[in-house]
Every structure is written in C-alpha cells, then in structure tokens.
Amino acid sequence: MKSYLKSPLSLLVAAGMILSGTVRTWATEAPREVVITAKRFEFSPKQITLKKGETVTLKLTSEDVTHGFFVRPLKIDTEIVPGKTTEVTITPQATGKFTTICDHFCGVGHGNMMMTIVVEE
Amino acid sequence: MKPSFNRRSFMKVAGASIGVGALYRIVPTWGAGKEGQEMGRLLGKANGESVSPFSFVQLSDTHVGFNGPPDPLGTKAFELAVEKVNQLPEKPELVLFTGDLTHDSENPEEHANRMRLFQKISSRLNVAKIKHVPGEHDAGLDGGKLYREFFGDTSYSFDHRGIHFIALDNVSRAKPEVGEEQRIWLKKDVARFSKTSPIVVFTHRPLFDLKPEWEWFTSDGDEVMNVLAPFENVTVLYGHIHRQNTQRLGNAAHYAARSLIFAFPDPESGSEKKPIPYDKDQPFKNLGIRQITGKQDQVPSSVSLSINDVELSVREFAGTAGIQQFSKKGVSL
C-alpha cells in the first residue's frame, strides 16, 4: 500500500480522482425553482407540474397576510409570511394530482384557497 | 343467562338528529340487576358523581352573518333550531355549540354585531346551560380576542351529572391545531379521572384526518387522542364539515353535527369542496333529518353488553328533506 502511494503514477491517478470528484460537484445542477405567490384567497399559479424524482425548490411569497401551504402527500406544511420568501425543496416520489391548501385562516374565502401540484412520470 | 358487564359500555350515547344538530341521551346501561347496580355505585364512587340519565343537544356552524347564494335565509335555520329544541318533549339540560357561531367579517364592529345577534338568538333557548367553542370563522383572524370578550375562554372543562365535558380550541392559533400548551392542560385536566370516567370532548374541527385536503383535520389531533387513549368512554363532538359523520377510532366515538347554514357534499363522492346549492323548494334540505339511534331495544333492560352496544346505528329518515318535512311528519323524538 505504502509503495503504491509513493508511486508518481498513483499520485497522479489520485489527484485525477479528486479532481474528477470536484468536477462532478460543480456539474450538479441546482434544483429547479418554482415561484408561487399567495394572496387572499388564491395561489398563483393555480397548478404546477413536477416530475417524479426531480428535486424542485418551491419559492413561496405572500402579497398580503400570512398564509399556510399544506399538502399532506408531499409532506409539506409551512407558513408563508409576507415580506419573506419561504423555500421548500422536495423530490416527489409518487405521481398524482395533489390538492394544496392554505391552512392558516386568512378570511372569508379561506376555505376555498387551494391549488394543485401535479407530479408526472 | 348471567349478564356479563362490560365496563366500556356503561354509558350509552344515543344521538337523534332533529335536522338542526343532534340530541344526545345519556343512559347508563347498568340499570338492571345487582351486578349493574353495584357497578354503577362503584363507578360513581370512582368518578365523583354517578352518571344519571339526561339529554343534551349539539348545535353547530350557525355562521350568523352569512348571507349568500348557498343559503340566502341567513339565520332562519338557527332560529328554527332554537324553536325545535324548545319544543322537545325531553327537555335538554345542556346545549353545546361546536363553533363557527358567526361568519367572520373584516370589520371588527360588524363581527361584534354578529356575535351579539348570535347571543340574542341563542338566548331564546329554554335550556339551563349553554356552552360554546369557537370555529375558525369566530377566532381565526384575531386569535380569539373578540370571541373571548363575548363567550369567555376558548378551552375549559366542566362536569355535568357525572360526565366530564372538555371544550377544546383547535382554531384560534389560525392553523388547524390544538397546540402544546392546551395539550399539557388537557393532560392535567383528565389526570384526576379514572379510566372508566365518561368524557365528552367538544371542539370545532375533527380530531382525526377526515379529509386533510379540505382542511378537515387537526394537525395534532393524534396527540390529543393519545392523551385520551387510556379512557374507555370518550365521545368527541365536532362541527366544521357541515354534514353528519360518525367514526369510531379506538375507544373514542367521533360525531359531527350538521350545520345550520349550507351543507357540504360527501367528500367521497368526488365532488369539489363547494356548498350544496340552495333549493328554494326545500330550503332546509341537507340541513335536514337524519336520525341516529342507539340500539334502543337493548336499553336499559340488558346489562349483557359488548363494545358493539356503544356503536350507533344510522338510518336515513325516509325522504330526507329537512326541518319542514320533519314538522309535517310530526315526528317526536
């Protein structure tokens, strides 16, 4: 083992492995970002489409009051506070149409504030 | 045959919808035989007060202030409900309102007016004890501040004829949750009771996942029910879903009362979450009659009981069409 590491060739190979590893990291793409805006009593857009297994970052903002963003099958339960961006990164593992609701009471139309997240193959 | 007494079945809750909520009769089922009487005595000793028969009414989702296409009659169903309760041949000792007493308003003064109107109508109830919990339309926007001014605490407990009643607030934190502070309080509140004590929880949202994507759930409902899990006789009454529902989960039976404003469809029907449209020819349809009865033939003569005796049988009243039809048929409860 020692003699192997002392070999100039092996050092070169090792350096190459490290370098290739670094290059791989650089080559990893940042998750796709999807922007969703909430305001009483709707989300915009009303529907987004994701791919199964694809990592996506949802960037959530509110134009007025605090809203909720809840979709049990995708294990998302967060708040959208006005003045800041809430980021949620997910990698959906199942296909389907998932109803997403505001679960932070925001007024008379709260009960119908929802959108759909579609996950396709 | 020697009767076998099952402690779990010592209390029978028979609910009868009157088209306006639900009437519950509390009937101890140990009425016959020495063993039953002895069990009643022991339970009474353990629980502080022996359960004795009485009835109470649950009313829900009056939404005072709502006036729109799904229900242009506003408070009419609520007012009729009050009349019907006052006409009951078996006078209830208690009325529980399970939230959404009012429809919310952006204007606090207008919301206060709606609470005053609720109180004015409910004050016509010829009932000694009236208790409330808030719904999200009462307390979701201001954390329950206005509600407390009118109705007091959003969570509390009291005893009535040997039954321990617990009001739980799962709306004023804006999210569908009870919250840690209230769960700690609940644990302390029930600590003094034996596991056979009858407990009735009344709250607004279901304490289980009935339909999360319609916000028909309480996020920490499992934790609440875990606190109550050691108790063998737990009844949970709730509203929010504007339709009747019955579920038995573990030791607890969960019952939703119909609303006194528009109804929602059956979520299992594939429908969207939209109020069932108003029918001018049958204005109280879907707020209407569905009678729930306990197994009356076994009350109170038998003490040969099993857990099945606590379950309710549900049968739809023939030609369900609401309060008007109810009145026409002259059905007495």
Tab-separated table of C-alpha atoms in Angstrom:
chain	number	residue	atom	x	y	z
A	1	MET	CA	0.000	0.000	0.000
A	2	LYS	CA	2.737	2.396	1.011
A	3	SER	CA	4.791	1.655	-2.091
A	4	TYR	CA	1.705	2.133	-4.253
A	5	LEU	CA	1.071	5.605	-2.837
A	6	LYS	CA	4.695	6.535	-3.259
A	7	SER	CA	4.495	5.862	-6.969
A	8	PRO	CA	4.286	9.111	-9.043
A	9	LEU	CA	1.723	7.446	-11.274
A	10	SER	CA	-0.534	6.593	-8.351
A	11	LEU	CA	-0.349	10.148	-7.060
A	12	LEU	CA	-1.363	11.356	-10.464
A	13	VAL	CA	-4.294	8.954	-10.530
A	14	ALA	CA	-5.347	10.006	-7.044
A	15	ALA	CA	-5.147	13.655	-7.993
A	16	GLY	CA	-7.259	12.901	-11.026
A	17	MET	CA	-9.876	11.171	-8.881
A	18	ILE	CA	-10.074	14.135	-6.559
A	19	LEU	CA	-10.275	16.480	-9.475
A	20	SER	CA	-12.967	14.468	-11.211
A	21	GLY	CA	-14.927	14.394	-7.978
A	22	THR	CA	-14.702	18.128	-7.732
A	23	VAL	CA	-15.763	18.483	-11.306
A	24	ARG	CA	-18.784	16.262	-10.626
A	25	THR	CA	-19.822	18.519	-7.774
A	26	TRP	CA	-19.524	21.552	-9.953
A	27	ALA	CA	-21.566	19.794	-12.586
A	28	THR	CA	-24.532	19.094	-10.186
A	29	GLU	CA	-27.439	21.262	-11.232
A	30	ALA	CA	-29.214	23.397	-8.676
A	31	PRO	CA	-32.835	22.329	-8.155
A	32	ARG	CA	-35.320	23.881	-10.485
A	33	GLU	CA	-37.112	26.752	-8.841
A	34	VAL	CA	-40.853	27.263	-8.994
A	35	VAL	CA	-42.274	30.550	-7.770
A	36	ILE	CA	-45.721	30.524	-6.141
A	37	THR	CA	-47.477	33.629	-4.882
A	38	ALA	CA	-50.232	33.631	-2.299
A	39	LYS	CA	-52.842	36.293	-1.707
A	40	ARG	CA	-56.308	36.170	-0.267
A	41	PHE	CA	-57.860	33.822	-1.431
A	42	GLU	CA	-55.787	32.246	-4.169
A	43	PHE	CA	-52.439	30.857	-5.141
A	44	SER	CA	-50.773	31.820	-8.396
A	45	PRO	CA	-50.314	29.792	-10.487
A	46	LYS	CA	-53.272	27.574	-9.683
A	47	GLN	CA	-51.427	24.492	-10.899
A	48	ILE	CA	-47.799	23.453	-11.276
A	49	THR	CA	-46.400	20.309	-12.830
A	50	LEU	CA	-43.377	18.474	-11.432
A	51	LYS	CA	-41.588	15.306	-12.453
A	52	LYS	CA	-41.365	12.285	-10.223
A	53	GLY	CA	-37.868	12.085	-8.742
A	54	GLU	CA	-36.963	15.622	-9.750
A	55	THR	CA	-35.766	17.853	-6.949
A	56	VAL	CA	-37.519	21.206	-7.038
A	57	THR	CA	-37.391	24.239	-4.797
A	58	LEU	CA	-40.714	25.984	-4.295
A	59	LYS	CA	-40.249	29.696	-3.582
A	60	LEU	CA	-43.329	30.914	-1.749
A	61	THR	CA	-44.280	34.527	-1.100
A	62	SER	CA	-47.384	36.310	0.185
A	63	GLU	CA	-48.738	39.579	-1.133
A	64	ASP	CA	-50.883	40.331	1.898
A	65	VAL	CA	-51.263	38.285	5.091
A	66	THR	CA	-49.781	35.070	6.467
A	67	HIS	CA	-50.958	32.035	4.567
A	68	GLY	CA	-50.400	28.328	5.003
A	69	PHE	CA	-49.096	25.915	2.375
A	70	PHE	CA	-50.151	22.391	3.183
A	71	VAL	CA	-50.116	19.224	1.124
A	72	ARG	CA	-50.004	16.073	3.221
A	73	PRO	CA	-48.956	13.550	0.482
A	74	LEU	CA	-45.859	15.621	-0.332
A	75	LYS	CA	-45.123	16.207	3.370
A	76	ILE	CA	-45.278	19.991	3.052
A	77	ASP	CA	-46.713	22.037	5.907
A	78	THR	CA	-45.327	25.530	6.092
A	79	GLU	CA	-46.308	29.151	6.527
A	80	ILE	CA	-45.893	31.966	4.010
A	81	VAL	CA	-45.209	35.156	5.900
A	82	PRO	CA	-45.468	38.436	3.997
A	83	GLY	CA	-42.129	40.149	3.395
A	84	LYS	CA	-40.049	36.998	3.161
A	85	THR	CA	-39.590	34.095	0.779
A	86	THR	CA	-40.267	30.642	2.151
A	87	GLU	CA	-38.300	27.948	0.344
A	88	VAL	CA	-39.346	24.312	0.315
A	89	THR	CA	-37.261	21.719	-1.531
A	90	ILE	CA	-38.964	18.473	-2.447
A	91	THR	CA	-38.318	15.402	-4.553
A	92	PRO	CA	-41.716	13.854	-5.228
A	93	GLN	CA	-41.643	10.084	-5.234
A	94	ALA	CA	-45.164	9.399	-6.422
A	95	THR	CA	-47.219	10.607	-9.326
A	96	GLY	CA	-50.633	12.134	-8.931
A	97	LYS	CA	-52.658	15.299	-8.523
A	98	PHE	CA	-52.232	16.753	-5.067
A	99	THR	CA	-54.531	19.411	-3.713
A	100	THR	CA	-52.591	22.038	-1.798
A	101	ILE	CA	-54.436	24.274	0.640
A	102	CYS	CA	-53.897	27.361	2.724
A	103	ASP	CA	-54.205	26.057	6.277
A	104	HIS	CA	-53.616	29.358	8.029
A	105	PHE	CA	-57.008	31.037	8.352
A	106	CYS	CA	-56.921	34.191	6.253
A	107	GLY	CA	-60.540	35.354	5.961
A	108	VAL	CA	-63.924	34.580	4.487
A	109	GLY	CA	-62.647	32.871	1.355
A	110	HIS	CA	-60.022	30.847	3.171
A	111	GLY	CA	-61.852	27.558	2.799
A	112	ASN	CA	-61.504	27.640	-0.970
A	113	MET	CA	-57.892	28.812	-1.188
A	114	MET	CA	-56.190	25.912	-2.900
A	115	MET	CA	-54.020	24.919	-5.849
A	116	THR	CA	-52.925	21.684	-7.492
A	117	ILE	CA	-49.475	20.140	-7.697
A	118	VAL	CA	-49.321	17.588	-10.491
A	119	VAL	CA	-46.500	15.052	-10.390
A	120	GLU	CA	-45.878	13.183	-13.643
A	121	GLU	CA	-43.584	10.301	-14.608
B	1	MET	CA	-78.031	-16.418	31.376
B	2	LYS	CA	-75.919	-14.411	33.737
B	3	PRO	CA	-75.341	-10.992	32.294
B	4	SER	CA	-71.794	-10.017	31.559
B	5	PHE	CA	-70.986	-6.431	32.272
B	6	ASN	CA	-68.568	-4.710	30.026
B	7	ARG	CA	-67.268	-1.543	31.639
B	8	ARG	CA	-66.704	0.051	28.282
B	9	SER	CA	-70.389	0.006	27.640
B	10	PHE	CA	-71.657	1.523	30.803
B	11	MET	CA	-72.748	4.678	29.084
B	12	LYS	CA	-74.841	4.767	26.002
B	13	VAL	CA	-74.924	7.896	23.925
B	14	ALA	CA	-77.886	7.859	21.631
B	15	GLY	CA	-77.980	10.732	19.209
B	16	ALA	CA	-81.094	11.774	17.365
B	17	SER	CA	-80.774	14.410	14.718
B	18	ILE	CA	-83.578	16.893	14.720
B	19	GLY	CA	-82.454	18.432	11.498
B	20	VAL	CA	-80.702	21.070	13.445
B	21	GLY	CA	-77.859	19.293	15.095
B	22	ALA	CA	-78.112	16.302	17.328
B	23	LEU	CA	-79.816	15.334	20.516
B	24	TYR	CA	-77.906	13.005	22.764
B	25	ARG	CA	-79.335	10.916	25.516
B	26	ILE	CA	-77.026	9.733	28.201
B	27	VAL	CA	-78.308	6.452	29.532
B	28	PRO	CA	-76.363	4.342	31.982
B	29	THR	CA	-76.816	0.791	30.853
B	30	TRP	CA	-76.294	-0.955	34.137
B	31	GLY	CA	-79.870	-0.321	35.108
B	32	ALA	CA	-80.898	-3.912	35.632
B	33	GLY	CA	-79.592	-6.476	38.023
B	34	LYS	CA	-77.495	-6.442	41.143
B	35	GLU	CA	-74.223	-6.509	39.241
B	36	GLY	CA	-75.157	-3.483	37.210
B	37	GLN	CA	-76.273	-1.525	40.231
B	38	GLU	CA	-73.098	-2.387	42.055
B	39	MET	CA	-71.033	-1.344	39.066
B	40	GLY	CA	-72.913	1.945	38.929
B	41	ARG	CA	-72.215	2.531	42.597
B	42	LEU	CA	-68.518	1.780	42.158
B	43	LEU	CA	-68.225	3.987	39.099
B	44	GLY	CA	-69.996	6.783	40.891
B	45	LYS	CA	-67.573	6.465	43.776
B	46	ALA	CA	-64.586	6.431	41.437
B	47	ASN	CA	-65.767	9.302	39.297
B	48	GLY	CA	-67.186	11.547	41.990
B	49	GLU	CA	-70.708	11.522	40.663
B	50	SER	CA	-72.673	8.659	39.242
B	51	VAL	CA	-73.965	9.108	35.721
B	52	SER	CA	-77.689	9.654	35.616
B	53	PRO	CA	-79.906	9.907	32.550
B	54	PHE	CA	-80.190	13.253	30.857
B	55	SER	CA	-80.170	14.642	27.354
B	56	PHE	CA	-78.284	17.399	25.658
B	57	VAL	CA	-78.206	18.986	22.243
B	58	GLN	CA	-75.310	19.803	19.977
B	59	LEU	CA	-75.773	22.631	17.508
B	60	SER	CA	-73.091	23.686	15.082
B	61	ASP	CA	-71.976	26.130	12.441
B	62	THR	CA	-74.666	28.758	12.716
B	63	HIS	CA	-72.483	31.239	10.776
B	64	VAL	CA	-74.510	34.240	11.886
B	65	GLY	CA	-73.841	36.993	9.374
B	66	PHE	CA	-73.554	34.696	6.373
B	67	ASN	CA	-75.955	35.532	3.625
B	68	GLY	CA	-75.122	34.309	0.164
B	69	PRO	CA	-76.304	32.129	-2.714
B	70	PRO	CA	-75.847	28.750	-0.960
B	71	ASP	CA	-78.086	29.918	1.867
B	72	PRO	CA	-79.914	33.214	1.413
B	73	LEU	CA	-82.009	32.595	4.518
B	74	GLY	CA	-79.261	33.670	6.894
B	75	THR	CA	-80.205	32.830	10.468
B	76	LYS	CA	-83.546	31.152	9.660
B	77	ALA	CA	-82.325	27.592	10.229
B	78	PHE	CA	-80.711	28.651	13.503
B	79	GLU	CA	-83.930	30.307	14.666
B	80	LEU	CA	-85.928	27.222	13.699
B	81	ALA	CA	-83.441	25.076	15.558
B	82	VAL	CA	-83.974	27.090	18.710
B	83	GLU	CA	-87.750	26.626	18.367
B	84	LYS	CA	-87.345	22.883	17.808
B	85	VAL	CA	-85.096	22.472	20.823
B	86	ASN	CA	-87.578	24.362	22.970
B	87	GLN	CA	-90.348	22.060	21.736
B	88	LEU	CA	-88.522	18.828	22.535
B	89	PRO	CA	-90.626	16.609	24.760
B	90	GLU	CA	-87.486	15.571	26.575
B	91	LYS	CA	-86.084	18.854	27.758
B	92	PRO	CA	-82.321	19.012	27.284
B	93	GLU	CA	-80.252	20.202	30.193
B	94	LEU	CA	-77.403	21.446	28.096
B	95	VAL	CA	-76.716	22.827	24.623
B	96	LEU	CA	-73.244	22.645	23.124
B	97	PHE	CA	-72.341	24.868	20.180
B	98	THR	CA	-69.404	23.433	18.286
B	99	GLY	CA	-68.029	26.502	16.588
B	100	ASP	CA	-68.496	28.900	13.697
B	101	LEU	CA	-71.140	30.686	15.679
B	102	THR	CA	-70.548	33.661	13.417
B	103	HIS	CA	-69.294	34.279	9.920
B	104	ASP	CA	-66.180	36.398	10.093
B	105	SER	CA	-66.022	39.983	8.957
B	106	GLU	CA	-63.060	42.211	8.145
B	107	ASN	CA	-64.765	44.883	10.213
B	108	PRO	CA	-64.394	44.080	13.944
B	109	GLU	CA	-67.500	46.074	14.823
B	110	GLU	CA	-69.546	44.158	12.279
B	111	HIS	CA	-68.149	40.894	13.632
B	112	ALA	CA	-69.108	42.024	17.139
B	113	ASN	CA	-72.634	42.736	15.890
B	114	ARG	CA	-72.816	39.184	14.565
B	115	MET	CA	-71.764	37.819	17.940
B	116	ARG	CA	-74.442	39.932	19.599
B	117	LEU	CA	-77.036	38.575	17.174
B	118	PHE	CA	-75.882	35.032	17.896
B	119	GLN	CA	-76.325	35.664	21.611
B	120	LYS	CA	-79.744	37.208	21.048
B	121	ILE	CA	-81.000	34.155	19.140
B	122	SER	CA	-79.355	31.566	21.397
B	123	SER	CA	-80.735	33.319	24.480
B	124	ARG	CA	-84.181	32.126	23.364
B	125	LEU	CA	-83.118	28.568	24.168
B	126	ASN	CA	-85.053	27.388	27.157
B	127	VAL	CA	-82.054	25.480	28.453
B	128	ALA	CA	-80.206	25.988	31.706
B	129	LYS	CA	-76.691	25.530	30.435
B	130	ILE	CA	-75.274	26.690	27.090
B	131	LYS	CA	-71.613	26.139	26.235
B	132	HIS	CA	-69.552	27.096	23.201
B	133	VAL	CA	-66.278	26.525	21.457
B	134	PRO	CA	-65.068	28.787	18.653
B	135	GLY	CA	-64.697	27.925	14.991
B	136	GLU	CA	-62.101	29.447	12.714
B	137	HIS	CA	-64.666	31.991	11.495
B	138	ASP	CA	-65.079	33.186	15.096
B	139	ALA	CA	-61.477	33.208	16.218
B	140	GLY	CA	-59.104	32.562	13.329
B	141	LEU	CA	-58.340	36.146	12.365
B	142	ASP	CA	-57.708	37.716	15.780
B	143	GLY	CA	-56.553	34.720	17.808
B	144	GLY	CA	-59.890	34.577	19.594
B	145	LYS	CA	-59.736	38.068	21.140
B	146	LEU	CA	-63.276	39.113	20.197
B	147	TYR	CA	-64.688	35.665	20.907
B	148	ARG	CA	-63.314	35.773	24.453
B	149	GLU	CA	-64.958	39.141	25.046
B	150	PHE	CA	-68.336	37.607	24.251
B	151	PHE	CA	-68.056	33.971	25.289
B	152	GLY	CA	-65.082	33.630	27.646
B	153	ASP	CA	-62.315	31.074	27.405
B	154	THR	CA	-61.898	29.091	24.225
B	155	SER	CA	-60.991	25.930	26.151
B	156	TYR	CA	-62.229	24.768	29.534
B	157	SER	CA	-63.916	21.845	31.190
B	158	PHE	CA	-66.868	21.182	33.467
B	159	ASP	CA	-68.769	18.285	34.949
B	160	HIS	CA	-72.433	17.564	34.449
B	161	ARG	CA	-74.200	14.594	36.019
B	162	GLY	CA	-71.075	12.513	36.173
B	163	ILE	CA	-69.921	13.301	32.638
B	164	HIS	CA	-66.716	15.284	32.223
B	165	PHE	CA	-67.093	17.760	29.344
B	166	ILE	CA	-63.987	19.261	27.733
B	167	ALA	CA	-64.080	22.224	25.361
B	168	LEU	CA	-61.058	22.139	23.051
B	169	ASP	CA	-59.999	25.022	20.834
B	170	ASN	CA	-58.447	23.930	17.539
B	171	VAL	CA	-58.977	27.171	15.628
B	172	SER	CA	-57.624	30.270	17.381
B	173	ARG	CA	-53.993	29.556	16.530
B	174	ALA	CA	-55.123	30.150	12.909
B	175	LYS	CA	-53.772	26.706	11.956
B	176	PRO	CA	-55.833	23.552	12.478
B	177	GLU	CA	-54.160	22.630	15.718
B	178	VAL	CA	-54.738	22.419	19.440
B	179	GLY	CA	-51.191	23.329	20.387
B	180	GLU	CA	-48.790	22.122	23.039
B	181	GLU	CA	-49.995	24.444	25.802
B	182	GLN	CA	-53.560	23.202	25.550
B	183	ARG	CA	-52.447	19.573	25.298
B	184	ILE	CA	-50.495	19.957	28.541
B	185	TRP	CA	-53.587	21.494	30.134
B	186	LEU	CA	-55.706	18.612	28.847
B	187	LYS	CA	-53.369	16.052	30.357
B	188	LYS	CA	-53.618	17.742	33.749
B	189	ASP	CA	-57.367	18.181	33.399
B	190	VAL	CA	-58.085	14.485	32.917
B	191	ALA	CA	-55.463	13.250	35.392
B	192	ARG	CA	-57.933	13.045	38.279
B	193	PHE	CA	-60.345	10.763	36.462
B	194	SER	CA	-60.443	7.018	36.431
B	195	LYS	CA	-60.161	5.279	33.107
B	196	THR	CA	-63.854	4.415	33.191
B	197	SER	CA	-64.967	8.032	33.547
B	198	PRO	CA	-67.217	9.184	30.721
B	199	ILE	CA	-65.622	12.058	28.845
B	200	VAL	CA	-67.256	14.198	26.178
B	201	VAL	CA	-64.914	16.418	24.183
B	202	PHE	CA	-66.476	19.135	22.072
B	203	THR	CA	-64.459	21.016	19.527
B	204	HIS	CA	-64.813	22.520	16.062
B	205	ARG	CA	-62.612	20.602	13.665
B	206	PRO	CA	-62.384	16.809	13.530
B	207	LEU	CA	-59.558	15.487	15.703
B	208	PHE	CA	-58.626	12.930	13.048
B	209	ASP	CA	-57.773	13.037	9.355
B	210	LEU	CA	-61.218	13.070	7.829
B	211	LYS	CA	-60.266	14.940	4.644
B	212	PRO	CA	-56.994	16.869	5.052
B	213	GLU	CA	-57.137	18.406	1.571
B	214	TRP	CA	-60.430	20.027	2.584
B	215	GLU	CA	-58.857	21.106	5.873
B	216	TRP	CA	-60.997	18.573	7.700
B	217	PHE	CA	-58.383	17.592	10.246
B	218	THR	CA	-56.427	18.782	13.272
B	219	SER	CA	-52.682	18.524	12.801
B	220	ASP	CA	-52.024	17.415	16.391
B	221	GLY	CA	-55.291	15.513	16.731
B	222	ASP	CA	-53.409	12.235	17.225
B	223	GLU	CA	-51.516	13.719	20.159
B	224	VAL	CA	-54.786	14.894	21.713
B	225	MET	CA	-56.362	11.489	21.294
B	226	ASN	CA	-53.255	9.842	22.752
B	227	VAL	CA	-53.852	11.830	25.936
B	228	LEU	CA	-57.406	10.463	25.997
B	229	ALA	CA	-56.476	6.947	24.892
B	230	PRO	CA	-56.391	5.471	28.424
B	231	PHE	CA	-60.044	6.413	28.928
B	232	GLU	CA	-62.604	3.871	27.912
B	233	ASN	CA	-65.591	6.132	27.306
B	234	VAL	CA	-64.670	9.076	25.124
B	235	THR	CA	-67.119	10.858	22.863
B	236	VAL	CA	-65.905	13.643	20.573
B	237	LEU	CA	-68.461	16.062	19.151
B	238	TYR	CA	-67.435	18.448	16.407
B	239	GLY	CA	-68.756	20.568	13.554
B	240	HIS	CA	-66.873	22.321	10.743
B	241	ILE	CA	-67.713	19.828	7.995
B	242	HIS	CA	-71.368	20.906	7.599
B	243	ARG	CA	-72.560	17.348	7.348
B	244	GLN	CA	-73.128	14.403	9.588
B	245	ASN	CA	-70.350	11.955	10.191
B	246	THR	CA	-69.776	9.123	12.622
B	247	GLN	CA	-66.477	7.381	13.255
B	248	ARG	CA	-65.223	5.061	15.970
B	249	LEU	CA	-61.478	5.181	16.430
B	250	GLY	CA	-60.043	3.240	19.327
B	251	ASN	CA	-62.011	3.952	22.480
B	252	ALA	CA	-63.446	7.155	21.087
B	253	ALA	CA	-66.573	7.770	19.064
B	254	HIS	CA	-66.472	10.911	16.916
B	255	TYR	CA	-69.707	12.573	15.806
B	256	ALA	CA	-70.152	15.590	13.532
B	257	ALA	CA	-73.419	17.512	13.642
B	258	ARG	CA	-74.960	19.060	10.601
B	259	SER	CA	-74.648	22.777	10.155
B	260	LEU	CA	-77.318	25.446	10.446
B	261	ILE	CA	-76.234	27.040	7.208
B	262	PHE	CA	-75.412	25.494	3.812
B	263	ALA	CA	-74.198	21.894	3.678
B	264	PHE	CA	-71.083	20.444	2.100
B	265	PRO	CA	-71.191	17.358	-0.141
B	266	ASP	CA	-69.814	13.952	0.718
B	267	PRO	CA	-66.068	14.222	0.027
B	268	GLU	CA	-66.035	10.596	-1.053
B	269	SER	CA	-68.442	11.400	-3.879
B	270	GLY	CA	-65.695	13.040	-5.902
B	271	SER	CA	-67.303	16.438	-5.531
B	272	GLU	CA	-65.394	19.665	-5.217
B	273	LYS	CA	-65.430	21.438	-1.892
B	274	LYS	CA	-68.349	23.688	-2.698
B	275	PRO	CA	-71.548	24.241	-0.742
B	276	ILE	CA	-74.526	22.226	-1.937
B	277	PRO	CA	-76.644	24.723	-3.906
B	278	TYR	CA	-79.695	26.262	-2.295
B	279	ASP	CA	-83.004	24.683	-3.189
B	280	LYS	CA	-85.807	27.197	-2.802
B	281	ASP	CA	-88.425	24.456	-2.714
B	282	GLN	CA	-86.642	22.653	0.080
B	283	PRO	CA	-84.733	25.390	1.857
B	284	PHE	CA	-83.525	23.227	4.695
B	285	LYS	CA	-82.631	20.201	2.629
B	286	ASN	CA	-79.289	18.779	3.677
B	287	LEU	CA	-79.517	20.581	6.952
B	288	GLY	CA	-82.248	18.095	7.482
B	289	ILE	CA	-83.180	14.976	9.186
B	290	ARG	CA	-81.051	12.054	9.772
B	291	GLN	CA	-81.911	10.136	12.828
B	292	ILE	CA	-79.291	8.301	14.763
B	293	THR	CA	-80.463	5.873	17.339
B	294	GLY	CA	-78.766	3.754	19.825
B	295	LYS	CA	-79.896	0.160	19.923
B	296	GLN	CA	-82.993	1.096	21.801
B	297	ASP	CA	-84.185	-2.469	22.244
B	298	GLN	CA	-81.234	-3.114	24.495
B	299	VAL	CA	-81.666	-0.024	26.648
B	300	PRO	CA	-81.880	-0.153	29.558
B	301	SER	CA	-83.078	-3.663	30.201
B	302	SER	CA	-79.905	-5.524	29.385
B	303	VAL	CA	-76.554	-5.439	31.014
B	304	SER	CA	-75.241	-8.082	28.668
B	305	LEU	CA	-73.258	-5.602	26.742
B	306	SER	CA	-70.327	-5.527	24.457
B	307	ILE	CA	-68.472	-2.741	22.757
B	308	ASN	CA	-70.962	-3.033	19.903
B	309	ASP	CA	-73.658	-1.641	22.107
B	310	VAL	CA	-71.913	1.712	22.168
B	311	GLU	CA	-71.873	1.923	18.418
B	312	LEU	CA	-74.714	3.776	16.845
B	313	SER	CA	-76.834	2.573	14.019
B	314	VAL	CA	-77.509	5.178	11.387
B	315	ARG	CA	-80.575	5.192	9.241
B	316	GLU	CA	-81.643	7.894	6.934
B	317	PHE	CA	-85.053	9.238	7.615
B	318	ALA	CA	-87.282	8.337	4.686
B	319	GLY	CA	-87.473	11.150	2.202
B	320	THR	CA	-84.959	13.346	3.923
B	321	ALA	CA	-85.923	16.891	3.226
B	322	GLY	CA	-85.195	18.918	6.278
B	323	ILE	CA	-86.961	20.651	9.042
B	324	GLN	CA	-90.133	21.315	7.088
B	325	GLN	CA	-90.659	17.666	6.302
B	326	PHE	CA	-89.761	16.821	9.838
B	327	SER	CA	-92.518	19.100	11.050
B	328	LYS	CA	-95.023	17.733	8.544
B	329	LYS	CA	-94.389	14.203	9.655
B	330	GLY	CA	-94.948	15.208	13.225
B	331	VAL	CA	-92.083	13.094	14.370
B	332	SER	CA	-91.453	13.243	18.027
B	333	LEU	CA	-88.080	12.481	19.463
